[in-house]
Amino acid sequence: MQTLHTTSLQVRDNQLWILDQQALPQQKNWLDASSVEALVSHIHALRVRGAPLIGLSASLLLALLAENGLPKNQLTQALEILRAARPTAVNLMNNLDRMKQALLQENFVDALSAEALRLVEEDKALCDSIAQAGSERVAPGSRILTHCNTGGLATAGVGTAIGVIALAFQQGKVEQVWVDETRPLLQGGRLTAWELTELGIPNRLICDSMAAALIAQKQVDAIWVGADRIAANGDVANKIGTYSLAVLARYHHIPFYVAAPHTTLDPHCPNGSAIPIEQRAASEVTGVSGSFGQLQWAPENAQVWNPAFDVTPAELISGWVLDSGVVTPEEVAAGYFQPR
Ligand code: MRU
């Protein structure tokens, strides 16, 4: 396969490499992800993460395994193992459904390679379209709050919510971005704060628990987040903590936007309660780990509840900003996301 470079994925010498998102921003380590076991382990550990990026990494690996001679029956097994690597972000399943079609073709090696590269190129274009559509919704002088990480690290392109913010900033409309640190894995504090600074966008970090007080002091004009799955009724699964921001936005009368590509839509999922929510290890809540090492502050054997995502009901969302444009609450209520 041809050499490929995105912010956090590389293909070179027929091998897949990922930028370790658990070590960022202190260390920039590229890790080999050229086997199913390696990539699944990176996905479980969130060394590769973000809904679009998970799907793209799995698709690229499948294509590389085919080019490196893995027979069709083992590619089918590999596809199913990759598909189950994380349950909530539907981009993984949607991308692999397309790869499955390619695998059915007689010349499946070329077909898988072409499809994986097409998915990467499409994702870049989807990000650009989301940014265009979303930036029109950003008012001049905006102070925007965002959650988790939705930028170039999480996609092949400029990102989703961060892509919108970056374009609106270039248009002179963003005064400042408030970055929720995003406990327990700190994607905001580690990744978004770093990415925004690299992009030259003024940003200020807060702990998640500070958002309510900040919004009450009228320091936030709009909230922009990404999505891991959008159900047919418009309910959205995204990083844990998103729902509380949506409730805050409604109470304080500020807009709450969700930015995502169409690969995040799941028309066959009727509503948010049908979205599988990944439960994660207690150690993520009892302490923290990263490039700085591992710490535990909770008592030994503390009981923990650690869902990786929550569901924001459609009624709290001001607009779903897709690559095709902004979908309004009225359109969603009229069945816009229902299966066609
Ligand atoms: O657990 P993560 O870090 O993969 O969760 C990521 C998010 O929740 C993002 O908001 C979402 O995947 C969109 S990324 C463009």
GROMACS .gro file of C-alpha atoms and ligand atoms in nm:
model
  355
    1MET     CA    1   0.000   0.000   0.000
    2GLN     CA    2   0.115   0.354  -0.066
    3THR     CA    3   0.272   0.556   0.214
    4LEU     CA    4   0.010   0.743   0.415
    5HIS     CA    5   0.037   1.009   0.686
    6THR     CA    6  -0.235   1.163   0.900
    7THR     CA    7  -0.188   1.339   1.234
    8SER     CA    8  -0.203   1.009   1.422
    9LEU     CA    9  -0.183   0.725   1.165
   10GLN     CA   10   0.097   0.624   0.931
   11VAL     CA   11   0.135   0.349   0.673
   12ARG     CA   12   0.492   0.285   0.566
   13ASP     CA   13   0.673  -0.028   0.441
   14ASN     CA   14   0.337  -0.210   0.448
   15GLN     CA   15   0.307  -0.160   0.824
   16LEU     CA   16   0.059   0.042   1.030
   17TRP     CA   17   0.185   0.289   1.292
   18ILE     CA   18  -0.018   0.485   1.543
   19LEU     CA   19   0.076   0.794   1.745
   20ASP     CA   20   0.039   0.688   2.109
   21GLN     CA   21  -0.241   0.914   2.239
   22GLN     CA   22  -0.184   0.797   2.596
   23ALA     CA   23   0.169   0.939   2.599
   24LEU     CA   24   0.081   1.274   2.439
   25PRO     CA   25   0.158   1.557   2.476
   26GLN     CA   26   0.473   1.488   2.676
   27GLN     CA   27   0.598   1.213   2.443
   28LYS     CA   28   0.541   1.158   2.072
   29ASN     CA   29   0.583   0.784   2.030
   30TRP     CA   30   0.486   0.603   1.710
   31LEU     CA   31   0.385   0.243   1.788
   32ASP     CA   32   0.361  -0.054   1.554
   33ALA     CA   33  -0.001  -0.163   1.504
   34SER     CA   34   0.054  -0.416   1.227
   35SER     CA   35  -0.117  -0.717   1.383
   36VAL     CA   36  -0.476  -0.766   1.501
   37GLU     CA   37  -0.354  -0.829   1.858
   38ALA     CA   38  -0.144  -0.510   1.858
   39LEU     CA   39  -0.418  -0.287   1.718
   40VAL     CA   40  -0.689  -0.429   1.946
   41SER     CA   41  -0.462  -0.373   2.244
   42HIS     CA   42  -0.396  -0.010   2.131
   43ILE     CA   43  -0.770   0.047   2.085
   44HIS     CA   44  -0.852  -0.099   2.430
   45ALA     CA   45  -0.588   0.122   2.591
   46LEU     CA   46  -0.704   0.431   2.391
   47ARG     CA   47  -0.359   0.468   2.241
   48VAL     CA   48  -0.560   0.498   1.922
   49ARG     CA   49  -0.900   0.655   1.987
   50GLY     CA   50  -1.177   0.880   1.858
   51ALA     CA   51  -1.473   0.736   1.668
   52PRO     CA   52  -1.356   0.801   1.309
   53LEU     CA   53  -0.993   0.708   1.376
   54ILE     CA   54  -1.077   0.369   1.528
   55GLY     CA   55  -1.267   0.273   1.212
   56LEU     CA   56  -0.992   0.396   0.982
   57SER     CA   57  -0.713   0.220   1.172
   58ALA     CA   58  -0.901  -0.112   1.163
   59SER     CA   59  -0.972  -0.074   0.789
   60LEU     CA   60  -0.611   0.009   0.706
   61LEU     CA   61  -0.485  -0.285   0.909
   62LEU     CA   62  -0.719  -0.524   0.731
   63ALA     CA   63  -0.597  -0.400   0.392
   64LEU     CA   64  -0.233  -0.437   0.499
   65LEU     CA   65  -0.289  -0.790   0.630
   66ALA     CA   66  -0.439  -0.881   0.292
   67GLU     CA   67  -0.143  -0.729   0.107
   68ASN     CA   68   0.091  -0.921   0.336
   69GLY     CA   69  -0.073  -1.248   0.230
   70LEU     CA   70  -0.329  -1.335   0.501
   71PRO     CA   71  -0.584  -1.572   0.343
   72LYS     CA   72  -0.949  -1.475   0.305
   73ASN     CA   73  -1.086  -1.691   0.589
   74GLN     CA   74  -0.836  -1.540   0.834
   75LEU     CA   75  -0.914  -1.189   0.707
   76THR     CA   76  -1.280  -1.258   0.783
   77GLN     CA   77  -1.188  -1.362   1.137
   78ALA     CA   78  -0.964  -1.057   1.176
   79LEU     CA   79  -1.249  -0.831   1.063
   80GLU     CA   80  -1.483  -0.973   1.327
   81ILE     CA   81  -1.223  -0.938   1.605
   82LEU     CA   82  -1.154  -0.575   1.505
   83ARG     CA   83  -1.526  -0.502   1.484
   84ALA     CA   84  -1.566  -0.600   1.851
   85ALA     CA   85  -1.269  -0.396   1.975
   86ARG     CA   86  -1.486  -0.110   2.112
   87PRO     CA   87  -1.865  -0.129   2.124
   88THR     CA   88  -1.998   0.229   2.125
   89ALA     CA   89  -1.850   0.419   1.829
   90VAL     CA   90  -2.043   0.295   1.525
   91ASN     CA   91  -1.787   0.431   1.277
   92LEU     CA   92  -1.587   0.112   1.341
   93MET     CA   93  -1.878  -0.109   1.238
   94ASN     CA   94  -1.979   0.117   0.947
   95ASN     CA   95  -1.624   0.124   0.806
   96LEU     CA   96  -1.580  -0.250   0.849
   97ASP     CA   97  -1.913  -0.317   0.676
   98ARG     CA   98  -1.763  -0.149   0.370
   99MET     CA   99  -1.442  -0.349   0.407
  100LYS     CA  100  -1.653  -0.667   0.426
  101GLN     CA  101  -1.802  -0.586   0.085
  102ALA     CA  102  -1.451  -0.542  -0.056
  103LEU     CA  103  -1.347  -0.876   0.096
  104LEU     CA  104  -1.626  -1.047  -0.098
  105GLN     CA  105  -1.473  -0.942  -0.431
  106GLU     CA  106  -1.258  -1.180  -0.634
  107ASN     CA  107  -0.963  -0.942  -0.634
  108PHE     CA  108  -1.007  -0.872  -0.263
  109VAL     CA  109  -0.646  -0.763  -0.194
  110ASP     CA  110  -0.669  -0.465  -0.430
  111ALA     CA  111  -1.031  -0.403  -0.333
  112LEU     CA  112  -0.950  -0.386   0.042
  113SER     CA  113  -0.656  -0.154  -0.016
  114ALA     CA  114  -0.859   0.078  -0.240
  115GLU     CA  115  -1.150   0.084   0.005
  116ALA     CA  116  -0.934   0.159   0.310
  117LEU     CA  117  -0.761   0.447   0.130
  118ARG     CA  118  -1.098   0.573   0.008
  119LEU     CA  119  -1.229   0.572   0.367
  120VAL     CA  120  -0.931   0.781   0.478
  121GLU     CA  121  -0.973   1.033   0.193
  122GLU     CA  122  -1.347   1.049   0.252
  123ASP     CA  123  -1.297   1.116   0.622
  124LYS     CA  124  -1.074   1.414   0.541
  125ALA     CA  125  -1.341   1.553   0.309
  126LEU     CA  126  -1.619   1.487   0.563
  127CYS     CA  127  -1.426   1.684   0.826
  128ASP     CA  128  -1.390   1.979   0.587
  129SER     CA  129  -1.760   1.977   0.507
  130ILE     CA  130  -1.854   1.962   0.877
  131ALA     CA  131  -1.621   2.254   0.947
  132GLN     CA  132  -1.782   2.460   0.667
  133ALA     CA  133  -2.137   2.387   0.781
  134GLY     CA  134  -2.060   2.434   1.150
  135SER     CA  135  -1.859   2.755   1.123
  136GLU     CA  136  -2.169   2.931   0.989
  137ARG     CA  137  -2.333   2.861   1.326
  138VAL     CA  138  -2.053   3.028   1.525
  139ALA     CA  139  -2.130   3.387   1.620
  140PRO     CA  140  -1.850   3.649   1.616
  141GLY     CA  141  -1.671   3.682   1.951
  142SER     CA  142  -1.769   3.331   2.063
  143ARG     CA  143  -1.635   3.169   2.376
  144ILE     CA  144  -1.685   2.798   2.310
  145LEU     CA  145  -1.673   2.509   2.556
  146THR     CA  146  -1.572   2.167   2.421
  147HIS     CA  147  -1.539   1.820   2.571
  148CYS     CA  148  -1.307   1.525   2.507
  149ASN     CA  149  -1.098   1.541   2.187
  150THR     CA  150  -1.244   1.574   1.839
  151GLY     CA  151  -0.955   1.706   1.631
  152GLY     CA  152  -0.694   1.579   1.387
  153LEU     CA  153  -0.586   1.321   1.643
  154ALA     CA  154  -0.930   1.158   1.637
  155THR     CA  155  -0.989   1.171   1.258
  156ALA     CA  156  -0.792   1.166   0.933
  157GLY     CA  157  -0.868   1.534   0.873
  158VAL     CA  158  -0.920   1.856   1.068
  159GLY     CA  159  -1.160   1.692   1.312
  160THR     CA  160  -1.528   1.737   1.387
  161ALA     CA  161  -1.611   1.984   1.669
  162ILE     CA  162  -1.248   2.104   1.673
  163GLY     CA  163  -1.258   2.135   1.292
  164VAL     CA  164  -1.556   2.370   1.328
  165ILE     CA  165  -1.383   2.569   1.600
  166ALA     CA  166  -1.058   2.594   1.400
  167LEU     CA  167  -1.230   2.722   1.087
  168ALA     CA  168  -1.444   2.967   1.284
  169PHE     CA  169  -1.124   3.087   1.453
  170GLN     CA  170  -0.960   3.143   1.112
  171GLN     CA  171  -1.269   3.346   1.022
  172GLY     CA  172  -1.204   3.563   1.328
  173LYS     CA  173  -1.513   3.449   1.519
  174VAL     CA  174  -1.366   3.257   1.815
  175GLU     CA  175  -1.241   3.457   2.112
  176GLN     CA  176  -1.151   3.161   2.333
  177VAL     CA  177  -1.208   2.789   2.382
  178TRP     CA  178  -1.280   2.643   2.724
  179VAL     CA  179  -1.145   2.287   2.741
  180ASP     CA  180  -1.313   2.037   2.973
  181GLU     CA  181  -1.033   1.814   3.102
  182THR     CA  182  -1.259   1.506   3.047
  183ARG     CA  183  -1.209   1.266   3.336
  184PRO     CA  184  -1.125   0.987   3.369
  185LEU     CA  185  -0.881   0.962   3.077
  186LEU     CA  186  -0.818   1.335   3.031
  187GLN     CA  187  -0.854   1.358   2.654
  188GLY     CA  188  -0.936   1.728   2.696
  189GLY     CA  189  -0.654   1.811   2.935
  190ARG     CA  190  -0.393   1.613   2.746
  191LEU     CA  191  -0.499   1.619   2.380
  192THR     CA  192  -0.741   1.906   2.312
  193ALA     CA  193  -0.541   2.162   2.512
  194TRP     CA  194  -0.232   2.057   2.315
  195GLU     CA  195  -0.402   2.049   1.973
  196LEU     CA  196  -0.566   2.390   2.017
  197THR     CA  197  -0.236   2.542   2.129
  198GLU     CA  198  -0.061   2.390   1.824
  199LEU     CA  199  -0.333   2.552   1.609
  200GLY     CA  200  -0.273   2.889   1.781
  201ILE     CA  201  -0.626   2.900   1.926
  202PRO     CA  202  -0.652   3.064   2.271
  203ASN     CA  203  -0.771   2.801   2.518
  204ARG     CA  204  -0.820   2.758   2.891
  205LEU     CA  205  -0.847   2.430   3.073
  206ILE     CA  206  -1.110   2.353   3.338
  207CYS     CA  207  -1.195   2.046   3.544
  208ASP     CA  208  -1.529   1.900   3.429
  209SER     CA  209  -1.689   2.002   3.760
  210MET     CA  210  -1.618   2.371   3.689
  211ALA     CA  211  -1.836   2.394   3.378
  212ALA     CA  212  -2.158   2.480   3.567
  213ALA     CA  213  -2.004   2.771   3.758
  214LEU     CA  214  -1.833   2.898   3.443
  215ILE     CA  215  -2.155   2.892   3.242
  216ALA     CA  216  -2.350   3.055   3.529
  217GLN     CA  217  -2.098   3.342   3.514
  218LYS     CA  218  -2.188   3.388   3.144
  219GLN     CA  219  -1.840   3.293   3.024
  220VAL     CA  220  -1.960   3.043   2.761
  221ASP     CA  221  -2.159   3.131   2.446
  222ALA     CA  222  -2.195   2.782   2.297
  223ILE     CA  223  -2.098   2.419   2.355
  224TRP     CA  224  -1.961   2.204   2.070
  225VAL     CA  225  -1.896   1.830   2.102
  226GLY     CA  226  -1.843   1.526   1.879
  227ALA     CA  227  -2.031   1.196   1.876
  228ASP     CA  228  -1.967   0.823   1.887
  229ARG     CA  229  -2.312   0.718   1.768
  230ILE     CA  230  -2.626   0.904   1.663
  231ALA     CA  231  -2.947   0.701   1.698
  232ALA     CA  232  -3.249   0.723   1.467
  233ASN     CA  233  -3.433   0.958   1.704
  234GLY     CA  234  -3.131   1.192   1.727
  235ASP     CA  235  -3.006   1.079   2.070
  236VAL     CA  236  -2.626   1.100   2.082
  237ALA     CA  237  -2.370   0.884   2.261
  238ASN     CA  238  -2.047   1.073   2.332
  239LYS     CA  239  -1.775   1.084   2.596
  240ILE     CA  240  -1.900   1.060   2.954
  241GLY     CA  241  -1.975   1.413   3.076
  242THR     CA  242  -2.137   1.528   2.752
  243TYR     CA  243  -2.492   1.484   2.885
  244SER     CA  244  -2.432   1.707   3.187
  245LEU     CA  245  -2.306   1.981   2.953
  246ALA     CA  246  -2.624   1.952   2.745
  247VAL     CA  247  -2.839   1.987   3.058
  248LEU     CA  248  -2.636   2.294   3.160
  249ALA     CA  249  -2.674   2.444   2.814
  250ARG     CA  250  -3.052   2.409   2.823
  251TYR     CA  251  -3.081   2.554   3.175
  252HIS     CA  252  -2.863   2.852   3.082
  253HIS     CA  253  -3.012   2.904   2.733
  254ILE     CA  254  -2.693   2.854   2.531
  255PRO     CA  255  -2.673   2.642   2.214
  256PHE     CA  256  -2.543   2.285   2.230
  257TYR     CA  257  -2.415   2.148   1.896
  258VAL     CA  258  -2.304   1.798   1.798
  259ALA     CA  259  -2.062   1.770   1.504
  260ALA     CA  260  -2.012   1.432   1.333
  261PRO     CA  261  -1.970   1.268   0.992
  262HIS     CA  262  -2.244   1.047   0.846
  263THR     CA  263  -2.028   0.745   0.942
  264THR     CA  264  -2.143   0.813   1.302
  265LEU     CA  265  -2.512   0.766   1.216
  266ASP     CA  266  -2.686   0.445   1.315
  267PRO     CA  267  -3.037   0.455   1.165
  268HIS     CA  268  -3.101   0.098   1.285
  269CYS     CA  269  -3.054   0.198   1.647
  270PRO     CA  270  -3.395   0.338   1.749
  271ASN     CA  271  -3.284   0.555   2.041
  272GLY     CA  272  -3.009   0.620   2.293
  273SER     CA  273  -3.111   0.343   2.530
  274ALA     CA  274  -3.026   0.088   2.257
  275ILE     CA  275  -2.668   0.218   2.220
  276PRO     CA  276  -2.418  -0.019   2.386
  277ILE     CA  277  -2.215   0.175   2.641
  278GLU     CA  278  -1.863   0.051   2.710
  279GLN     CA  279  -1.780  -0.007   3.077
  280ARG     CA  280  -1.412   0.038   3.155
  281ALA     CA  281  -1.162  -0.063   3.422
  282ALA     CA  282  -1.194   0.063   3.779
  283SER     CA  283  -0.828   0.170   3.775
  284GLU     CA  284  -0.916   0.463   3.544
  285VAL     CA  285  -1.127   0.611   3.826
  286THR     CA  286  -0.931   0.502   4.131
  287GLY     CA  287  -0.622   0.677   3.993
  288VAL     CA  288  -0.459   0.786   3.672
  289SER     CA  289  -0.185   0.666   3.438
  290GLY     CA  290   0.007   0.814   3.147
  291SER     CA  291   0.354   0.914   3.034
  292PHE     CA  292   0.407   1.032   3.395
  293GLY     CA  293   0.351   0.682   3.536
  294GLN     CA  294   0.067   0.533   3.738
  295LEU     CA  295  -0.096   0.667   4.055
  296GLN     CA  296  -0.376   0.541   4.276
  297TRP     CA  297  -0.549   0.763   4.532
  298ALA     CA  298  -0.868   0.566   4.607
  299PRO     CA  299  -0.871   0.295   4.873
  300GLU     CA  300  -0.763  -0.053   4.765
  301ASN     CA  301  -1.061  -0.239   4.609
  302ALA     CA  302  -1.281   0.075   4.595
  303GLN     CA  303  -1.608   0.001   4.410
  304VAL     CA  304  -1.633   0.196   4.085
  305TRP     CA  305  -1.884   0.278   3.806
  306ASN     CA  306  -1.697   0.373   3.490
  307PRO     CA  307  -1.904   0.408   3.172
  308ALA     CA  308  -1.692   0.550   2.888
  309PHE     CA  309  -1.987   0.732   2.727
  310ASP     CA  310  -2.325   0.880   2.810
  311VAL     CA  311  -2.633   0.953   2.603
  312THR     CA  312  -2.762   1.304   2.539
  313PRO     CA  313  -3.132   1.304   2.451
  314ALA     CA  314  -3.220   1.464   2.118
  315GLU     CA  315  -3.443   1.722   2.289
  316LEU     CA  316  -3.133   1.893   2.439
  317ILE     CA  317  -2.949   1.931   2.107
  318SER     CA  318  -2.965   2.259   1.910
  319GLY     CA  319  -2.827   2.110   1.586
  320TRP     CA  320  -2.657   1.800   1.445
  321VAL     CA  321  -2.378   1.934   1.226
  322LEU     CA  322  -2.304   1.669   0.962
  323ASP     CA  323  -2.100   1.672   0.642
  324SER     CA  324  -2.428   1.725   0.456
  325GLY     CA  325  -2.513   2.036   0.659
  326VAL     CA  326  -2.691   2.126   0.981
  327VAL     CA  327  -2.985   1.906   1.074
  328THR     CA  328  -3.240   2.093   1.288
  329PRO     CA  329  -3.444   1.960   1.584
  330GLU     CA  330  -3.757   1.994   1.367
  331GLU     CA  331  -3.602   1.776   1.094
  332VAL     CA  332  -3.493   1.515   1.351
  333ALA     CA  333  -3.843   1.511   1.503
  334ALA     CA  334  -3.981   1.457   1.151
  335GLY     CA  335  -3.766   1.143   1.112
  336TYR     CA  336  -3.451   1.274   0.937
  337PHE     CA  337  -3.228   1.001   1.090
  338GLN     CA  338  -3.480   0.717   1.051
  339PRO     CA  339  -3.387   0.433   0.811
  340ARG     CA  340  -3.475   0.522   0.449
  341MRU     O1  341  -1.304   0.724   2.432
  341MRU     P1  342  -1.264   0.815   2.321
  341MRU     O2  343  -1.151   0.905   2.354
  341MRU     O3  344  -1.243   0.739   2.191
  341MRU     O4  345  -1.394   0.905   2.300
  341MRU     C1  346  -1.395   0.998   2.196
  341MRU     C2  347  -1.515   1.084   2.192
  341MRU     O5  348  -1.606   1.069   2.271
  341MRU     C3  349  -1.523   1.180   2.080
  341MRU     O6  350  -1.602   1.289   2.115
  341MRU     C4  351  -1.585   1.112   1.958
  341MRU     O7  352  -1.527   0.988   1.934
  341MRU     C5  353  -1.575   1.196   1.837
  341MRU     S1  354  -1.409   1.212   1.776
  341MRU     C6  355  -1.418   1.303   1.633
   0.00000   0.00000   0.00000
